[in-house]
Short mmCIF file of C-alpha atoms in Angstrom, two decimals:
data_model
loop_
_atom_site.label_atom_id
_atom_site.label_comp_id
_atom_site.label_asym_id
_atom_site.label_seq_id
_atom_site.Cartn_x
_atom_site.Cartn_y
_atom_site.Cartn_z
CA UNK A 1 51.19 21.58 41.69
CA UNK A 2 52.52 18.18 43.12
CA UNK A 3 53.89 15.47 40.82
CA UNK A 4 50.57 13.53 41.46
CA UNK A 5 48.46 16.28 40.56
CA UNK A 6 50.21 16.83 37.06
CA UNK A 7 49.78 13.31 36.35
CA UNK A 8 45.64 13.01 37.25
CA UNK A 9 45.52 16.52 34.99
CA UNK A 10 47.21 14.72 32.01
CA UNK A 11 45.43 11.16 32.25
CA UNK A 12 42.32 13.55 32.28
CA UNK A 13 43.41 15.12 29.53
CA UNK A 14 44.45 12.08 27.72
CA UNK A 15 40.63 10.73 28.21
CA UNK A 16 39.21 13.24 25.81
CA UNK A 17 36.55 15.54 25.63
CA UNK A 18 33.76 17.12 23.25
CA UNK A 19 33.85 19.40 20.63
CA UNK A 20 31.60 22.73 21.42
CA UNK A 21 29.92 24.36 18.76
CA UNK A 22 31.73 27.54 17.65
CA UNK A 23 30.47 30.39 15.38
CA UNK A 24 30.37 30.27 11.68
CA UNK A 25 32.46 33.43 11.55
CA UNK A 26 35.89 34.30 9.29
CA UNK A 27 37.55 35.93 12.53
CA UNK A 28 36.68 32.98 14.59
CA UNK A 29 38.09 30.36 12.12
CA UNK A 30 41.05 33.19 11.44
CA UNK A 31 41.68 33.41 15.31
CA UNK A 32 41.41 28.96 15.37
CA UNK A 33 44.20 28.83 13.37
CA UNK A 34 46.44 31.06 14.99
CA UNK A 35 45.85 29.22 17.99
CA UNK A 36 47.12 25.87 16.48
CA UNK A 37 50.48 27.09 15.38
CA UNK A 38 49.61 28.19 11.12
CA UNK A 39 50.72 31.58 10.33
CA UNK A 40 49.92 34.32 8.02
CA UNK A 41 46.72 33.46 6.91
CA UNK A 42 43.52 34.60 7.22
CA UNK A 43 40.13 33.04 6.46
CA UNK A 44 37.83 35.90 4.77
CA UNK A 45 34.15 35.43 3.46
CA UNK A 46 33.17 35.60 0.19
CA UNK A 47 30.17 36.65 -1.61
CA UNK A 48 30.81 35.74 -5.21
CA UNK A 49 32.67 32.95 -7.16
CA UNK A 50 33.09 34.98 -10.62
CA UNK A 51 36.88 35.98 -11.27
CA UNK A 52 35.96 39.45 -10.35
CA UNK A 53 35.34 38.63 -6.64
CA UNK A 54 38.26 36.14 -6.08
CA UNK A 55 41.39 36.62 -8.55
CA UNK A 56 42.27 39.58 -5.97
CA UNK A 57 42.21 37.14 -3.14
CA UNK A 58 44.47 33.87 -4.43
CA UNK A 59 42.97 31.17 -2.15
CA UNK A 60 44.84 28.39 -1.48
CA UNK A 61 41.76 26.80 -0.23
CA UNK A 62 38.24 27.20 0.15
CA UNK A 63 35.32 26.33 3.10
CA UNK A 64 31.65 26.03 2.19
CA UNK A 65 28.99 25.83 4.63
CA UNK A 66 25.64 24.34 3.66
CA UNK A 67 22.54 22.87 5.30
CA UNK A 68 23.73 19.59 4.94
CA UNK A 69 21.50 16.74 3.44
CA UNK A 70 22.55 13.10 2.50
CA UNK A 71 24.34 12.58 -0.26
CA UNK A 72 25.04 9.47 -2.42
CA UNK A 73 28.38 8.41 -4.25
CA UNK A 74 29.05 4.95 -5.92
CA UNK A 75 32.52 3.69 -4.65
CA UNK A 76 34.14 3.63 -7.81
CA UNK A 77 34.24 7.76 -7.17
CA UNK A 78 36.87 7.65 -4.64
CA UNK A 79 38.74 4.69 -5.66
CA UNK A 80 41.68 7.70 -7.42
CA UNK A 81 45.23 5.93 -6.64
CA UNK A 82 46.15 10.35 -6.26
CA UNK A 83 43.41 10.29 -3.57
CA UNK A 84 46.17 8.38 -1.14
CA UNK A 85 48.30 11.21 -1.42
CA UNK A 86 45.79 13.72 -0.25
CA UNK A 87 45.80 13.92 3.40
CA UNK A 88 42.29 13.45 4.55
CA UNK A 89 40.58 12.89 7.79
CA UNK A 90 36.66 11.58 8.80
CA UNK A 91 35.31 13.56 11.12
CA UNK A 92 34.64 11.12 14.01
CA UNK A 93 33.06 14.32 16.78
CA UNK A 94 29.76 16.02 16.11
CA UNK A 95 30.54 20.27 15.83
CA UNK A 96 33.72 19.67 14.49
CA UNK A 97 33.15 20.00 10.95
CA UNK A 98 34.84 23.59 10.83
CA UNK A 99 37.73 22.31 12.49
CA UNK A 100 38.11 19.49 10.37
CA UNK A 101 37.59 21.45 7.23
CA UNK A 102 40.26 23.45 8.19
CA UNK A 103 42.82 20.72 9.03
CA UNK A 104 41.95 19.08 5.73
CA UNK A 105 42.83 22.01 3.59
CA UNK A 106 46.08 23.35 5.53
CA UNK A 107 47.70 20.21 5.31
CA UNK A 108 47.17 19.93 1.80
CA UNK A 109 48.87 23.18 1.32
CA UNK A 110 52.76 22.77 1.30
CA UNK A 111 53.24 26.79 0.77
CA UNK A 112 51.64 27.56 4.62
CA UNK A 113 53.58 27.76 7.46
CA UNK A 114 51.48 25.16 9.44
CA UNK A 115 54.24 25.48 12.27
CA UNK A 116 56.13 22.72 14.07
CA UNK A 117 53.31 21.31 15.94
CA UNK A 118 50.81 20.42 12.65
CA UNK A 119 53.60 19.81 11.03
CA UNK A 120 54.42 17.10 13.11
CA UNK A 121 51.02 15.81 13.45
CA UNK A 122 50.61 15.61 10.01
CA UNK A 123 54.07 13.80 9.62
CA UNK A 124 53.39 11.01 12.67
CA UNK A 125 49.24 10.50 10.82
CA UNK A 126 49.97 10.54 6.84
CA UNK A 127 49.93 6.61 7.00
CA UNK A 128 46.98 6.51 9.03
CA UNK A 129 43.52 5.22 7.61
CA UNK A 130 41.16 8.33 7.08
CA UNK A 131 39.40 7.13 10.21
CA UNK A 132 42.35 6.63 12.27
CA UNK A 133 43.68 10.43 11.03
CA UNK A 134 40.18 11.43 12.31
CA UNK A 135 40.83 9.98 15.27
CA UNK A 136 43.74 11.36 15.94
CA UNK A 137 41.92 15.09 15.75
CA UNK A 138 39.49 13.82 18.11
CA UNK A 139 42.09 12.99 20.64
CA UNK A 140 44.40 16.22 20.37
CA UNK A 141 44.91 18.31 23.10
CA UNK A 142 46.20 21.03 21.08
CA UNK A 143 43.52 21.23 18.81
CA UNK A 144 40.63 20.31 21.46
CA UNK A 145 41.07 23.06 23.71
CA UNK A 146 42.06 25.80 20.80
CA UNK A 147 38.86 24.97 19.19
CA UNK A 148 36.62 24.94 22.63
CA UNK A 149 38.89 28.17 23.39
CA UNK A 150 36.32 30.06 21.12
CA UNK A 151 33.39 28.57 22.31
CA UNK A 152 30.90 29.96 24.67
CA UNK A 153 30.81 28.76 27.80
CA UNK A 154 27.17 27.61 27.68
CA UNK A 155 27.95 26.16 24.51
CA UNK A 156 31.04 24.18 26.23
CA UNK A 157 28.34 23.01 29.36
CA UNK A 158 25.74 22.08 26.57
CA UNK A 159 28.42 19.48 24.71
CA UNK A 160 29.58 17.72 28.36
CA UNK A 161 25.74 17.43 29.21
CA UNK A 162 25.04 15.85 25.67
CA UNK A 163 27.87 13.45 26.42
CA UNK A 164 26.51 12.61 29.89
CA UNK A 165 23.00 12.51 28.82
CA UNK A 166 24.01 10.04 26.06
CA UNK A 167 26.11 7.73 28.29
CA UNK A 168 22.89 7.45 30.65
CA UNK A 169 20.72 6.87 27.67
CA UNK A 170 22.98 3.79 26.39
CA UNK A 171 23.44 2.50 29.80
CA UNK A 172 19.36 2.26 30.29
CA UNK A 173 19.09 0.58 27.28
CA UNK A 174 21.35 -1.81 27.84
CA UNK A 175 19.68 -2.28 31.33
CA UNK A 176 16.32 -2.49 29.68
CA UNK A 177 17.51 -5.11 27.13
CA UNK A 178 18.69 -7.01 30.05
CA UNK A 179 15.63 -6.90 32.19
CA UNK A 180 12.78 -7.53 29.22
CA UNK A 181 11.02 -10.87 30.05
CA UNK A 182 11.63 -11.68 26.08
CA UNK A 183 15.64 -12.05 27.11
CA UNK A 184 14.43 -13.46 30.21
CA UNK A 185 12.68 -15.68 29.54
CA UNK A 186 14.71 -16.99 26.31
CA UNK A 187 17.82 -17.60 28.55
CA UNK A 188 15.20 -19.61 30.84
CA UNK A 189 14.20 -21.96 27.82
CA UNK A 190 10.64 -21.06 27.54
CA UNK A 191 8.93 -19.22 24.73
CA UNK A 192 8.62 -16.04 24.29
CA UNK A 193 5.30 -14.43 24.79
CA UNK A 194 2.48 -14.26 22.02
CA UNK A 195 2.59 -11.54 19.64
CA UNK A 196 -0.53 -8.87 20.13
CA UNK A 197 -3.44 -10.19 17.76
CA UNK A 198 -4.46 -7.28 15.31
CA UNK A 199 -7.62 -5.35 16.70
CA UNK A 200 -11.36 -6.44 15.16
CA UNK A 201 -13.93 -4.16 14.56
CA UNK A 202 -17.71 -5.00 15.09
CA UNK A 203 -18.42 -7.19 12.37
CA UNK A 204 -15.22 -9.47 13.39
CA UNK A 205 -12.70 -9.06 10.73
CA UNK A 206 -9.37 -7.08 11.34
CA UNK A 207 -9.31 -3.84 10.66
CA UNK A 208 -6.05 -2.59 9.11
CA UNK A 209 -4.53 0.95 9.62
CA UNK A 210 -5.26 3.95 7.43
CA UNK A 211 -2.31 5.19 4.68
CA UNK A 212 -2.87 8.12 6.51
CA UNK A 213 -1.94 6.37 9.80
CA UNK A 214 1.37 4.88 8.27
CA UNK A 215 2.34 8.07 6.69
CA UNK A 216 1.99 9.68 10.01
CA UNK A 217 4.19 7.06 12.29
CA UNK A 218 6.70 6.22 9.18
CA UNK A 219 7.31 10.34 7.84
CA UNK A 220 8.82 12.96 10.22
CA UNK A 221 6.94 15.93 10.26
CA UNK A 222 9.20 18.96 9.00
CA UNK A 223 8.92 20.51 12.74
CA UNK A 224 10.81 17.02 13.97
CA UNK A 225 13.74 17.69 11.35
CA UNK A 226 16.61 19.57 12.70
CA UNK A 227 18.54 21.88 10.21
CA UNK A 228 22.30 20.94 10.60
CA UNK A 229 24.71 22.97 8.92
CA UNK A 230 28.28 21.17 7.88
CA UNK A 231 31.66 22.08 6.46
CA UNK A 232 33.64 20.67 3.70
CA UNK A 233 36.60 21.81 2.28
CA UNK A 234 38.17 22.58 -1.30
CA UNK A 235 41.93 22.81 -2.40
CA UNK A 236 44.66 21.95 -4.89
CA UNK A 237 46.57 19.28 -4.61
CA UNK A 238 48.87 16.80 -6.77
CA UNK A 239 47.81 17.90 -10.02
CA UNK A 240 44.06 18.18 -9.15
CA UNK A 241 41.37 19.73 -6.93
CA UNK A 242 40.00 17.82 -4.27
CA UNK A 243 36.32 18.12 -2.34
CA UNK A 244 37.34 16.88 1.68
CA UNK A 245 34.29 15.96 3.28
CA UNK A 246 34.78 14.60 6.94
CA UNK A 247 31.48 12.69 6.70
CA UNK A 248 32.69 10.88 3.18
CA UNK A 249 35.19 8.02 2.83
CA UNK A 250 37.65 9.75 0.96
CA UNK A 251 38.30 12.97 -1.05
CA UNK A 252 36.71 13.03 -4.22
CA UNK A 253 37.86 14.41 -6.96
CA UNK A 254 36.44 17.84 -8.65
CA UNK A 255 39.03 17.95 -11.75
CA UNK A 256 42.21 18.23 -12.97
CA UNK A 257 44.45 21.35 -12.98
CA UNK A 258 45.78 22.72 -16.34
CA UNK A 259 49.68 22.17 -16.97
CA UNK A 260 51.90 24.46 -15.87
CA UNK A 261 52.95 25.49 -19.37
CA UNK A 262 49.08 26.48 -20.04
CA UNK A 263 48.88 28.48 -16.61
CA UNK A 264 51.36 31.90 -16.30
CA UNK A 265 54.51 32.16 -14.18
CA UNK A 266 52.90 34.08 -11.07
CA UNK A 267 52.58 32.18 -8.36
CA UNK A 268 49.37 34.37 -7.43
CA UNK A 269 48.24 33.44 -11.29
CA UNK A 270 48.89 29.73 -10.76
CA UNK A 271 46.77 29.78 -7.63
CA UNK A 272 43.78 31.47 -9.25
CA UNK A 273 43.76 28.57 -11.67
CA UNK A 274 42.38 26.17 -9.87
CA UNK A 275 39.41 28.45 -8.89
CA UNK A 276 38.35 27.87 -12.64
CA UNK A 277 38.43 24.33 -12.05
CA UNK A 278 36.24 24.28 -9.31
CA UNK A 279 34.13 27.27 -9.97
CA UNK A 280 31.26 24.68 -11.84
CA UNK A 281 31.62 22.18 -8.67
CA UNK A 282 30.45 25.21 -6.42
CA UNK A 283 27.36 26.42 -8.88
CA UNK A 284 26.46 23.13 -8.63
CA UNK A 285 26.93 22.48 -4.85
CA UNK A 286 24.89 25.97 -4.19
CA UNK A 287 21.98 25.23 -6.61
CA UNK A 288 21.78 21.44 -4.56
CA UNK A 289 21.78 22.75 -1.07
CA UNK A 290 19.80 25.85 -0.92
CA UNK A 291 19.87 28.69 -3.44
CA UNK A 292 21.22 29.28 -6.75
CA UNK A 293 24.98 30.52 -7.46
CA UNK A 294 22.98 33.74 -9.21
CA UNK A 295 20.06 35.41 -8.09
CA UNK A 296 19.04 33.02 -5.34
CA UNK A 297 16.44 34.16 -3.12
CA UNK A 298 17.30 31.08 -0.48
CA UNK A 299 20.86 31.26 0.49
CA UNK A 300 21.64 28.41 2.93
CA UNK A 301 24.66 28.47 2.81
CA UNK A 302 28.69 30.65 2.70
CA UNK A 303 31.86 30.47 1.63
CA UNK A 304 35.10 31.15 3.06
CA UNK A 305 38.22 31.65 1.24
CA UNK A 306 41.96 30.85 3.01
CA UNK A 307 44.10 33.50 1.97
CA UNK A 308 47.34 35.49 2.64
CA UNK A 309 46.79 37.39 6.09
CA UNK A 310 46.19 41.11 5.14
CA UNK A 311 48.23 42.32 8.32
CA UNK A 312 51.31 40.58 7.04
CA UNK A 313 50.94 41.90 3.32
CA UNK A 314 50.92 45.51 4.74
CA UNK A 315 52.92 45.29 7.10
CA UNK A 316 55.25 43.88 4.03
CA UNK A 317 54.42 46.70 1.98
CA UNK A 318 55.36 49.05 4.56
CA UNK A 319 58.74 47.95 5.38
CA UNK A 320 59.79 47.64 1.64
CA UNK A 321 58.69 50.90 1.21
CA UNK A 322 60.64 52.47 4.40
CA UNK A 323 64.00 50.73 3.10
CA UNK A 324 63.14 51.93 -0.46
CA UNK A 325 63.06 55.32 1.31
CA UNK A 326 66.04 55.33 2.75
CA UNK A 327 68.40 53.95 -0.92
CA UNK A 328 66.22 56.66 -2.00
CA UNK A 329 68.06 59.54 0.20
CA UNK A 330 71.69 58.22 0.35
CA UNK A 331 71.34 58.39 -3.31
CA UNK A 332 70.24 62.45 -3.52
CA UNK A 333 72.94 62.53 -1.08
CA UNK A 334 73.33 66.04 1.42
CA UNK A 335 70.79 68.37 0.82
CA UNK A 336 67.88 66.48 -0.88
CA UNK A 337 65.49 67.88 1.98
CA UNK A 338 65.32 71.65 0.25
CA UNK A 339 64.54 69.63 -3.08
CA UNK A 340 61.65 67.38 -2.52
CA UNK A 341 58.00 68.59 -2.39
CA UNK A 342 57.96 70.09 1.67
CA UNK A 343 54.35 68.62 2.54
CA UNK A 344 55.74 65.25 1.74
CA UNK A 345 58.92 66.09 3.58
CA UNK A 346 56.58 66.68 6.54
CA UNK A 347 53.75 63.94 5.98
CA UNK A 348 57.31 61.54 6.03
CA UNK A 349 57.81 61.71 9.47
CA UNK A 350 54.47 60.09 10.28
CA UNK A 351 54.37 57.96 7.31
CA UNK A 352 55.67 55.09 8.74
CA UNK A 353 54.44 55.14 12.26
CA UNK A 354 52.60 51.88 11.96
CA UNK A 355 55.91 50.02 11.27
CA UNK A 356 57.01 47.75 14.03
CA UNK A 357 60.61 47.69 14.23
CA UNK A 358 62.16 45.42 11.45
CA UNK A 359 59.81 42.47 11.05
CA UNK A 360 59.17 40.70 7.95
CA UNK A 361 56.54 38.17 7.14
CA UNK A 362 56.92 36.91 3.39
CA UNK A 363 59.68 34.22 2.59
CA UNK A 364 60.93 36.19 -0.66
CA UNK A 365 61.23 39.71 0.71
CA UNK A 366 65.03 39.98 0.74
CA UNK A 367 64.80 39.30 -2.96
CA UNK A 368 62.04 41.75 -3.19
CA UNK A 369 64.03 44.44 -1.91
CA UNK A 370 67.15 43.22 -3.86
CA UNK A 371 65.38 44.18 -7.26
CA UNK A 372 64.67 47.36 -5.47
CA UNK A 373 67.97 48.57 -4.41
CA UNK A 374 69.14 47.98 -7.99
CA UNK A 375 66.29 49.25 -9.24
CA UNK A 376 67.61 52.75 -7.37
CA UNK A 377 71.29 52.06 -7.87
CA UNK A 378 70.61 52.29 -11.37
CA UNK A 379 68.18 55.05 -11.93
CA UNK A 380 69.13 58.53 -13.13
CA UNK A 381 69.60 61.42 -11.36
CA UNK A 382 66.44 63.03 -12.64
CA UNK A 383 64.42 60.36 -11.46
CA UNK A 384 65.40 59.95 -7.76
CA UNK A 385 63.10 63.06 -6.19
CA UNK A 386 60.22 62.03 -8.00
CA UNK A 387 60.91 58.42 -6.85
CA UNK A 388 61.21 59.27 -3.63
CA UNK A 389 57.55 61.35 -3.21
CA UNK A 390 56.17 58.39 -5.19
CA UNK A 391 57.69 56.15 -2.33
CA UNK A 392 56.24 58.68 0.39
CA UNK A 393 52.71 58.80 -0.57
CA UNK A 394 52.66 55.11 -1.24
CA UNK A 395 54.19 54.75 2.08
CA UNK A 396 50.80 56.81 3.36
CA UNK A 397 48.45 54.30 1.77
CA UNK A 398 50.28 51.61 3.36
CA UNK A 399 50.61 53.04 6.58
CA UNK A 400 46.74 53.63 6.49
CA UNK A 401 46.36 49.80 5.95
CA UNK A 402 48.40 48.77 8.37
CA UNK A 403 46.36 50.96 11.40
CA UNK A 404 43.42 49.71 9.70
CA UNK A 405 44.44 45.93 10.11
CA UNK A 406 45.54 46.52 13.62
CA UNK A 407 42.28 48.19 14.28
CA UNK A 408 40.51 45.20 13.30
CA UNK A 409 42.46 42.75 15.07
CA UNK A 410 41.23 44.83 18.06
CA UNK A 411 37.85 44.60 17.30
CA UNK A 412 38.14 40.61 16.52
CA UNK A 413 39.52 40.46 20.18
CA UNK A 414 36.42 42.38 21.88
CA UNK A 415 34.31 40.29 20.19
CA UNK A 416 36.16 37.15 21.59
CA UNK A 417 36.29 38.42 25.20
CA UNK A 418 32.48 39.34 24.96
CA UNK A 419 31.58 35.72 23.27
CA UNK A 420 33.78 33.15 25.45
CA UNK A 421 32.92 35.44 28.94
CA UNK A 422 30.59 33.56 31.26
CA UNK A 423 27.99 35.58 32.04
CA UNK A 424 26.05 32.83 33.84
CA UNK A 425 27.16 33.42 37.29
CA UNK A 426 26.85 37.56 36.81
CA UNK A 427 22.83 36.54 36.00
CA UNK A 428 22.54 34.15 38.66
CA UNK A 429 23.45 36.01 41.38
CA UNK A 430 21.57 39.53 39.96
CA UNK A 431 18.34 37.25 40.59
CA UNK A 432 19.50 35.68 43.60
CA UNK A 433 19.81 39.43 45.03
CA UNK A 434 16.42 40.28 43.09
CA UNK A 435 14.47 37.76 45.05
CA UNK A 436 16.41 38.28 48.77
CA UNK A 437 15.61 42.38 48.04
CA UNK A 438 11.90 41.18 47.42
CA UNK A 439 12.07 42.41 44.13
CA UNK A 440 11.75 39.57 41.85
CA UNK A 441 7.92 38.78 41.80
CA UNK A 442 6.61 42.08 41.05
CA UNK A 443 8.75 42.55 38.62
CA UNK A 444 7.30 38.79 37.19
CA UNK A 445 3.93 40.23 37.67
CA UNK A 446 3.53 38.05 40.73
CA UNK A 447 2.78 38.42 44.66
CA UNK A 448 4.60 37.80 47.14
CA UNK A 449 3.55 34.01 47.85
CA UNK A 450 4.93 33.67 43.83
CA UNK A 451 1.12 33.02 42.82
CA UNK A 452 -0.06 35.53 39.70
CA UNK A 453 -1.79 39.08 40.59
CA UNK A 454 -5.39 38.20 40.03
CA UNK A 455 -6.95 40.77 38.14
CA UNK A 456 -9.69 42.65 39.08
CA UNK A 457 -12.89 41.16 38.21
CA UNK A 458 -14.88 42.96 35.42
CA UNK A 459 -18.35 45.04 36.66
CA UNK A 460 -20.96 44.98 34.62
CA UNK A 461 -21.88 48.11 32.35
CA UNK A 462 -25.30 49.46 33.40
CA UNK A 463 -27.56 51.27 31.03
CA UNK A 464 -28.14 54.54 32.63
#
């Protein structure tokens, strides 16, 4: 590629482009945010707000998808002097929403490795206006093309034709404005023409429409309505939880989180706090747009929870568990293999199979396995073989979680390859080789002219 060629690409590139619609799906929004840099995290769905269903997860944010319908807020609700710390961005490109949801949450959340490119964005934007931020996202190469990355390509096709069809529909507007004999004529100096006089009836006098009439040109019928879904996001932030709508001014507040001395220790603990605090905001939210939070028979809506990725965690396990394994033996010293239970002896040499090599994901694991190597150092003598088949079947249940993670992420990558292939050249020329083969019109049910098979005409039943 010549010098001249790299430039046209990147002026290209610098002009922008649309947003395609992607699908509402966790592994789609997981695989989005991979693509922009953020590590381990996952996005996983839902089904229930109650503690039961979420204290196991720890959010540190939350998505909820709705069929969106207007909603009103006096100004005085976002006018929170806290609400300028919250980084938060309008959503300035239709099928975005996701995206922007996203973006809103992660860089709200100081404990997720965003990596060094949203880190940096969100550095060079934090004193930007909400629509300027917004902005920004619209005009991002690196989070344009990882976002149209999971689209389909008819879905890509569908947002450049809206564009063009848009930019044609604007410019014959304008052109229509410009050629009306009203304009016209008022640049001339003359008057405009008469306004229509209102229709008579028979008897002379006016006849004014029906309420019927007006209700039919001023209502849309419910056919003319289209359903449009829309993303907001939820998360904790400088003492309180936050709603981030893209389509709102600002963030509005949801409540206040309780004091650390009120909440426990646990960092897991401190993050399933907040999910009390905005627990009522999402009853509410579901009964308003579709469906009740219990026992609703119209559910228009999910919920998507961003939470530690599930690989790493095992993966975690797994490792801590292997080095555990090994304190475990120097401490029996020679001959601990006669002593321990021999199916566990042999079910260890394929207990840790899943492992790959020495990676770690979670910032405090040296600690973690500090506590456990004096945990070992100091345990008795009579404790150590029992420790260690306690550390070999655990090591089987994480080994187990780890394949099934990995087999997973294998399935989440099918599913991309079979959702952002093109098919529409593979079905183009199958016809194409339909209709030179002759083959195409009977199959339609038509001759070979491409006129319909006229069917036989009915004879008449005779009484015999």
């Amino acid at each position: 590629m010549t010098s001249t060629d790299h430039d046209h690409n990147q002026h290209e590139d610098l002009v922008g482009g649309p947003f395609a619609v992607i699908e509402s799906d966790p592994g789609v929004f997981t695989s989005l945010t991979r693509k922009i840099g953020v590590r381990d995290i996952e996005l996983v769905e839902m089904y229930d707000i109650e503690p039961w269903a979420t204290d196991h997860l720890s959010p540190h944010g939350l998505i909820f998808c709705f069929l969106w319908r207007k909603d009103v807020h006096r100004p005085a609700d976002f006018n929170d002097p806290a609400a300028e710390r919250v980084w938060f961005a309008n959503q300035l490109s239709d099928d975005a929403c996701a995206s922007h949801a996203i973006l809103n949450v992660l860089l709200n959340c100081p404990e997720i490795n965003v990596g060094d490119d949203l880190r940096k964005f969100r550095t060079d934007t934090e004193k930007m206006s909400p629509v300027m931020k917004g902005l920004a996202i619209a005009n991002s190469p690196l989070l344009r093309k990882a976002h149209n990355s999971l689209a389909r390509p008819a879905d890509i096709r569908g947002a450049l034709n809206a564009i063009a069809l848009a930019t044609l529909d604007e410019a014959k507007a304008k052109a229509k404005v410009k050629a009306s004999p009203a304009t016209s004529s008022t640049k001339r100096g003359t008057k405009p023409p008469p306004a229509k006089r209102a229709k008579t009836d028979a008897t002379g006098t006016r006849s004014s429409p029906s309420k019927s009439q007006l209700k039919a040109k001023t209502k849309p019928t419910t056919q003319d309505e289209e359903e449009a879904y829309h993303f907001i996001g939820y998360v904790p932030a400088y003492g309180k939880v936050w709603e981030l709508d893209g389509l709102k001014s600002g963030p509005l507040e949801v409540g206040e989180l309780p004091s650390p001395a009120e909440s426990s220790s646990s960092s897991s603990s401190a993050r399933n706090a907040w999910m009390d605090v905005v627990r009522p905001a999402l009853r509410m939210k579901m009964e308003k747009y579709g469906g009740a939070a219990e026992g609703g028979d119209n559910i228009r809506f999910s919920l998507l929870a961003i939470v530690d990725g599930a690989y790493e965690k095992a993966s975690d396990a797994l490792q801590l568990l292997r080095r555990e394994k090994g304190a475990l033996e120097r401490r029996m010293g020679e001959g601990w293999e006669s002593k321990v239970d021999q199916e566990l002896f042999v079910a260890s040499h394929h207990a840790f199979s899943a492992a790959s090599g020495s990676k770690t994901y979670a910032v405090n694991f040296g600690s973690q396995f500090m506590d456990a190597s004096l945990r070992i150092q100091n345990m008795p003598e009579v404790e150590l073989i029992p420790a260690w088949e306690t550390c070999v079947r655990d090591a089987v249940r994480a080994n187990i979680n780890v394949e099934d993670e990995l087999s997973k992420a294998i399935r989440a990558n099918t599913d991309h390859i079979k959702r952002t292939f093109d098919y529409e050249p593979f079905l183009k020329m199958f016809v194409e080789r339909l209709q030179a083969e002759g083959l195409l019109n009977p199959l339609m049910g038509r001759e070979e002219d491409g006129l319909k098979i006229k069917s036989p005409p009915r004879t008449a039943k005779t009484k015999g």
